[in-house]
Amino acid sequence: MEKETRLAPDQLYRHCNTELLPFKTTETLEPYTGFFGQERAVEAMEFGIGMKRPGYNMFVMGNPHTGRFSFAIESIRSKAKKELKKTHDWCYLNNLEETRNPIVIQLPAGKGWVFKRDIKHLIEGILTELPAAFESPAYQRKKSKVERDFNRLYDQAIEKVDSLAREHSIAVYRDAGSIGFTPVVEGQGMDEAVFSQLPEDIRDEFTRNIAKLEDYLNEELASMPKWRREAGDKMKVLDRETSRNAVSPLIQPLREKYHNFSGVSDYLSQLESNLVKNALDIIEEEKPSEARTDLARRQYMENTFGVNMLVDNQKTKGAPVVFETHPTYDNLFGRIEYNSEMGALSTNFQLIRSGALHRANGGYLVLESEKLLEQPFVYGALKRALKSHEIRIENPMSEMTGTGTITLAPQSIPLNVKVVLIGTRETYYLLQELDHDFEKMFRVVVDFDEDVKREPSSIRSYARLMKTLADEEGLAPLNRQAVARLVEHSSRLTEDQELLSAHVGELVDLLCEADYKRIHNRDEIINDQHVEMALQAKERRTSRISSKILDSILNETVLIDTDGEASGRTNGLTVLGVGDVSFGFPARITVTVNPGTRGIVDIEREVTLGQPIHSKGVLILSGYLGHKYAKDFPLTLSASIALEQSYGYVDGDSASMAEICTLISALTDIPIKQQFAITGSINQYGEVQAIGGVNEKIEGFFKLCNTRGLTGSQGVIIPKANIRNLMLKREVVDAVAEGQFRIHAVATVDQCLELLMGRKAGQLKEDGAFTQRSVNALVVKRLREIAKAKA
């Protein structure tokens, strides 16, 4: 069995034949165009971009470093540039009838800034022409006429009263805008002292006459409010005619220029009406004490009649493509800013700011799904915008608090955008499960492959990809030995001899580090030695924890044997992942057996350290024992399984083969060779199944054996299904080639038992019994004894 299962060195590592690389250096290769190994994703992306119906937004999913982000951006930008679809500029204007609801204007790309410039010139013209119109001689003559007409009526009324007063020797006088009466004697008005010396009857007569005159005066001046109102109306008409004559010639060219653009003509009519109505407030002719400076007047005009250029697409070629790195609510949907004046907050339509949705309108918006979901309110608001096909600028907090400051409610903007989310598979499936609208809104899935088949054509494409990446990063060319080494390392990353990794980001990092080694060695070309040095340097940088674990085994703080024999004890293999670093190390598995009915007790599960998959692996052991050995009698035993000196969570079923072999050893008291470490999972029929991390596990045990000293009998037992996953380090392959280390691949539990115990596992005969004195026969015998003892 040992010879049948032992692996040859060429099975442990698949070299890349340099004959497949017909070049000396990558400098002579053509650059690689497209995206390596992503034909399915390219097809899906083309479909997503081409399908213009609502709901066909895209989710680009895959692990980081596969180039999913650069792929999405480059694909969309290349297609967007060729689109003939017209883009638009968006402007907010003051709603002069209801200032809380600014109106939005849509203009062809490039027209927005022209419109803003024209309105600015209009404002400058108004600030010049309007004051001049009110200072003109024609206006002053008309204004004076209205004032004279009013004064004439007033003077005529006073003259009538004065004529009647003279008949009664009474004079009319005016004092500070008021009218009074005084008695006259010999052409002179009397003061209080003289008047008091007159006889009483004369004084009474003067008093009666003055009272009559006051009544007559009131009668004559009763129409004065009407005269004043009529004069005021005439002034308003004059002011409006003057304003209209000054403003209309300035606005008329704009009406003609923008008559084809929806909303502009209506706004210009609003603007003209407002200017005509409030001309005096603008020039402040009536309030010289409160006159504004020219700068303040200009600022007022901009804040009232100017243009808020929300989105300017004059330099955009094709459809806009926007990537929002920080998709907060404000960054995505826009916001309304405020000014603080004397402790009070104020705002106007000029303080409305655009969001990424506004800038991407008519094109594509790219977002990272994880960052999107981190932000409160954003995902729900994005769904509402896509469903309603409009963008609303709102404050989401006002809905939560129930209160809010008086603010603007800008007119919504029609939305036509294709959203592209980039995220992991976990995020995609989570959204698919929790949000019923997700599938309807993101119908196109762009799924990134993690690996590519390792074929001659793909290896040559991989070489061209390295050339392209080296050129983009400003690195030196690679010789074909370096490319071959990178191909081999790529297969190790995928844990498959038949595949290449599609993680372009990791390849770029490795190329940069290899180029650093080249510069340090003062070489001109990156060769395989530089790649090897870069890999070793990275391993040294990240090996602190693995070195600590190895030291704890060497100083026997953690008990692991690499020679001798023992019953109920074996070496399992585990992988520890810390961040982006993973490494393997051995762990002792022990089993004790005694009569009882508790079954197989997983100590890890009992103390809640064993995770579900590990617990499942242990439960499978009972199914295997019952199926294999206890077909005609009840399976009754008590056994405890423990992963010794393990103080953290344990998951995975890769220890189940080691556990069943250790359980059989404890049951039969047959010792297990401690120079072996075991990894592999089993099913209830005793078939050994593939596991993950096989390279790290083998290398972890090899490192311990190598440090203690290789004896030639040490080795690792792995599932036969994992042979294609072997891409071991050169030192392990060399040790196997020299006979210093062994790697066995088994397909059944029986094969593993024979290697561990050095005796036949036993075949099932026609009579239902196993071969005498075999391992399986002893298991059946021992289980029968326990069952009888219990009975």
Tab-separated table of N, CA, C and O in Angstrom, residues 6 114 183 185 248 273 311 380 384 420 444 455 535 538 629 652 709 756 763 770-771 791:
chain	number	residue	atom	x	y	z
A	6	ARG	N	2.179	6.305	-2.622
A	6	ARG	CA	3.241	7.309	-2.515
A	6	ARG	C	3.325	8.124	-3.805
A	6	ARG	O	3.332	7.578	-4.913
A	114	VAL	N	-23.585	78.993	-21.574
A	114	VAL	CA	-23.949	80.105	-22.450
A	114	VAL	C	-25.159	80.841	-21.875
A	114	VAL	O	-25.198	82.083	-21.831
A	183	PRO	N	-57.179	134.880	13.341
A	183	PRO	CA	-57.920	136.138	13.100
A	183	PRO	C	-56.960	137.225	12.600
A	183	PRO	O	-55.786	137.255	12.934
A	185	VAL	N	-56.625	141.526	12.122
A	185	VAL	CA	-57.100	142.884	12.432
A	185	VAL	C	-56.138	143.864	11.800
A	185	VAL	O	-54.915	143.782	12.050
A	248	SER	N	-37.382	95.398	-21.398
A	248	SER	CA	-37.846	94.580	-22.527
A	248	SER	C	-36.842	94.496	-23.666
A	248	SER	O	-36.602	93.400	-24.207
A	273	SER	N	-41.506	90.388	-15.614
A	273	SER	CA	-42.598	90.844	-14.754
A	273	SER	C	-42.078	91.262	-13.383
A	273	SER	O	-42.491	92.290	-12.833
A	311	VAL	N	-25.286	71.091	-13.398
A	311	VAL	CA	-24.487	70.101	-14.127
A	311	VAL	C	-24.042	70.723	-15.448
A	311	VAL	O	-24.881	71.218	-16.215
A	380	GLY	N	-32.015	52.803	0.071
A	380	GLY	CA	-33.455	52.961	-0.121
A	380	GLY	C	-33.783	54.149	-1.015
A	380	GLY	O	-34.668	54.078	-1.867
A	384	ARG	N	-35.698	54.288	-4.742
A	384	ARG	CA	-36.841	55.160	-5.039
A	384	ARG	C	-36.573	56.007	-6.284
A	384	ARG	O	-37.453	56.204	-7.121
A	420	VAL	N	-24.160	50.930	-11.960
A	420	VAL	CA	-23.286	49.755	-11.965
A	420	VAL	C	-22.720	49.600	-10.556
A	420	VAL	O	-21.943	50.445	-10.095
A	444	VAL	N	-28.735	42.458	-14.596
A	444	VAL	CA	-27.544	41.980	-15.298
A	444	VAL	C	-26.439	41.710	-14.274
A	444	VAL	O	-26.019	42.612	-13.553
A	455	GLU	N	-3.604	26.505	-20.171
A	455	GLU	CA	-3.371	25.930	-21.492
A	455	GLU	C	-2.284	26.727	-22.199
A	455	GLU	O	-1.984	27.858	-21.798
A	535	LEU	N	9.051	36.472	-3.524
A	535	LEU	CA	8.146	35.572	-2.806
A	535	LEU	C	8.684	35.226	-1.425
A	535	LEU	O	7.953	35.219	-0.432
A	538	LYS	N	8.383	38.254	0.965
A	538	LYS	CA	7.021	38.434	1.474
A	538	LYS	C	6.711	37.411	2.557
A	538	LYS	O	6.078	37.729	3.570
A	629	TYR	N	-19.100	-1.433	10.314
A	629	TYR	CA	-18.766	-2.490	11.284
A	629	TYR	C	-19.961	-3.053	12.054
A	629	TYR	O	-19.864	-4.142	12.608
A	652	GLY	N	-14.445	23.384	9.671
A	652	GLY	CA	-13.993	22.553	8.565
A	652	GLY	C	-14.012	21.076	8.941
A	652	GLY	O	-13.878	20.706	10.116
A	709	GLY	N	14.788	17.551	12.005
A	709	GLY	CA	15.685	16.639	11.289
A	709	GLY	C	14.906	15.586	10.539
A	709	GLY	O	14.176	14.785	11.146
A	756	LEU	N	-0.873	4.055	8.382
A	756	LEU	CA	-0.639	4.506	9.751
A	756	LEU	C	-0.270	3.356	10.692
A	756	LEU	O	0.524	3.541	11.614
A	763	GLN	N	-10.284	-7.235	4.140
A	763	GLN	CA	-11.328	-7.209	3.124
A	763	GLN	C	-12.585	-7.894	3.655
A	763	GLN	O	-12.522	-8.820	4.457
A	770	PHE	N	-14.689	-9.821	8.138
A	770	PHE	CA	-13.444	-9.286	7.584
A	770	PHE	C	-12.323	-10.307	7.745
A	770	PHE	O	-12.404	-11.245	8.546
A	771	THR	N	-11.283	-10.115	6.967
A	771	THR	CA	-10.107	-10.985	7.024
A	771	THR	C	-9.608	-11.071	8.470
A	771	THR	O	-9.535	-10.077	9.183
A	791	ALA	N	-25.156	-4.885	27.166
A	791	ALA	CA	-26.396	-5.652	27.276
A	791	ALA	C	-26.449	-6.380	28.610
A	791	ALA	O	-27.499	-6.538	29.207
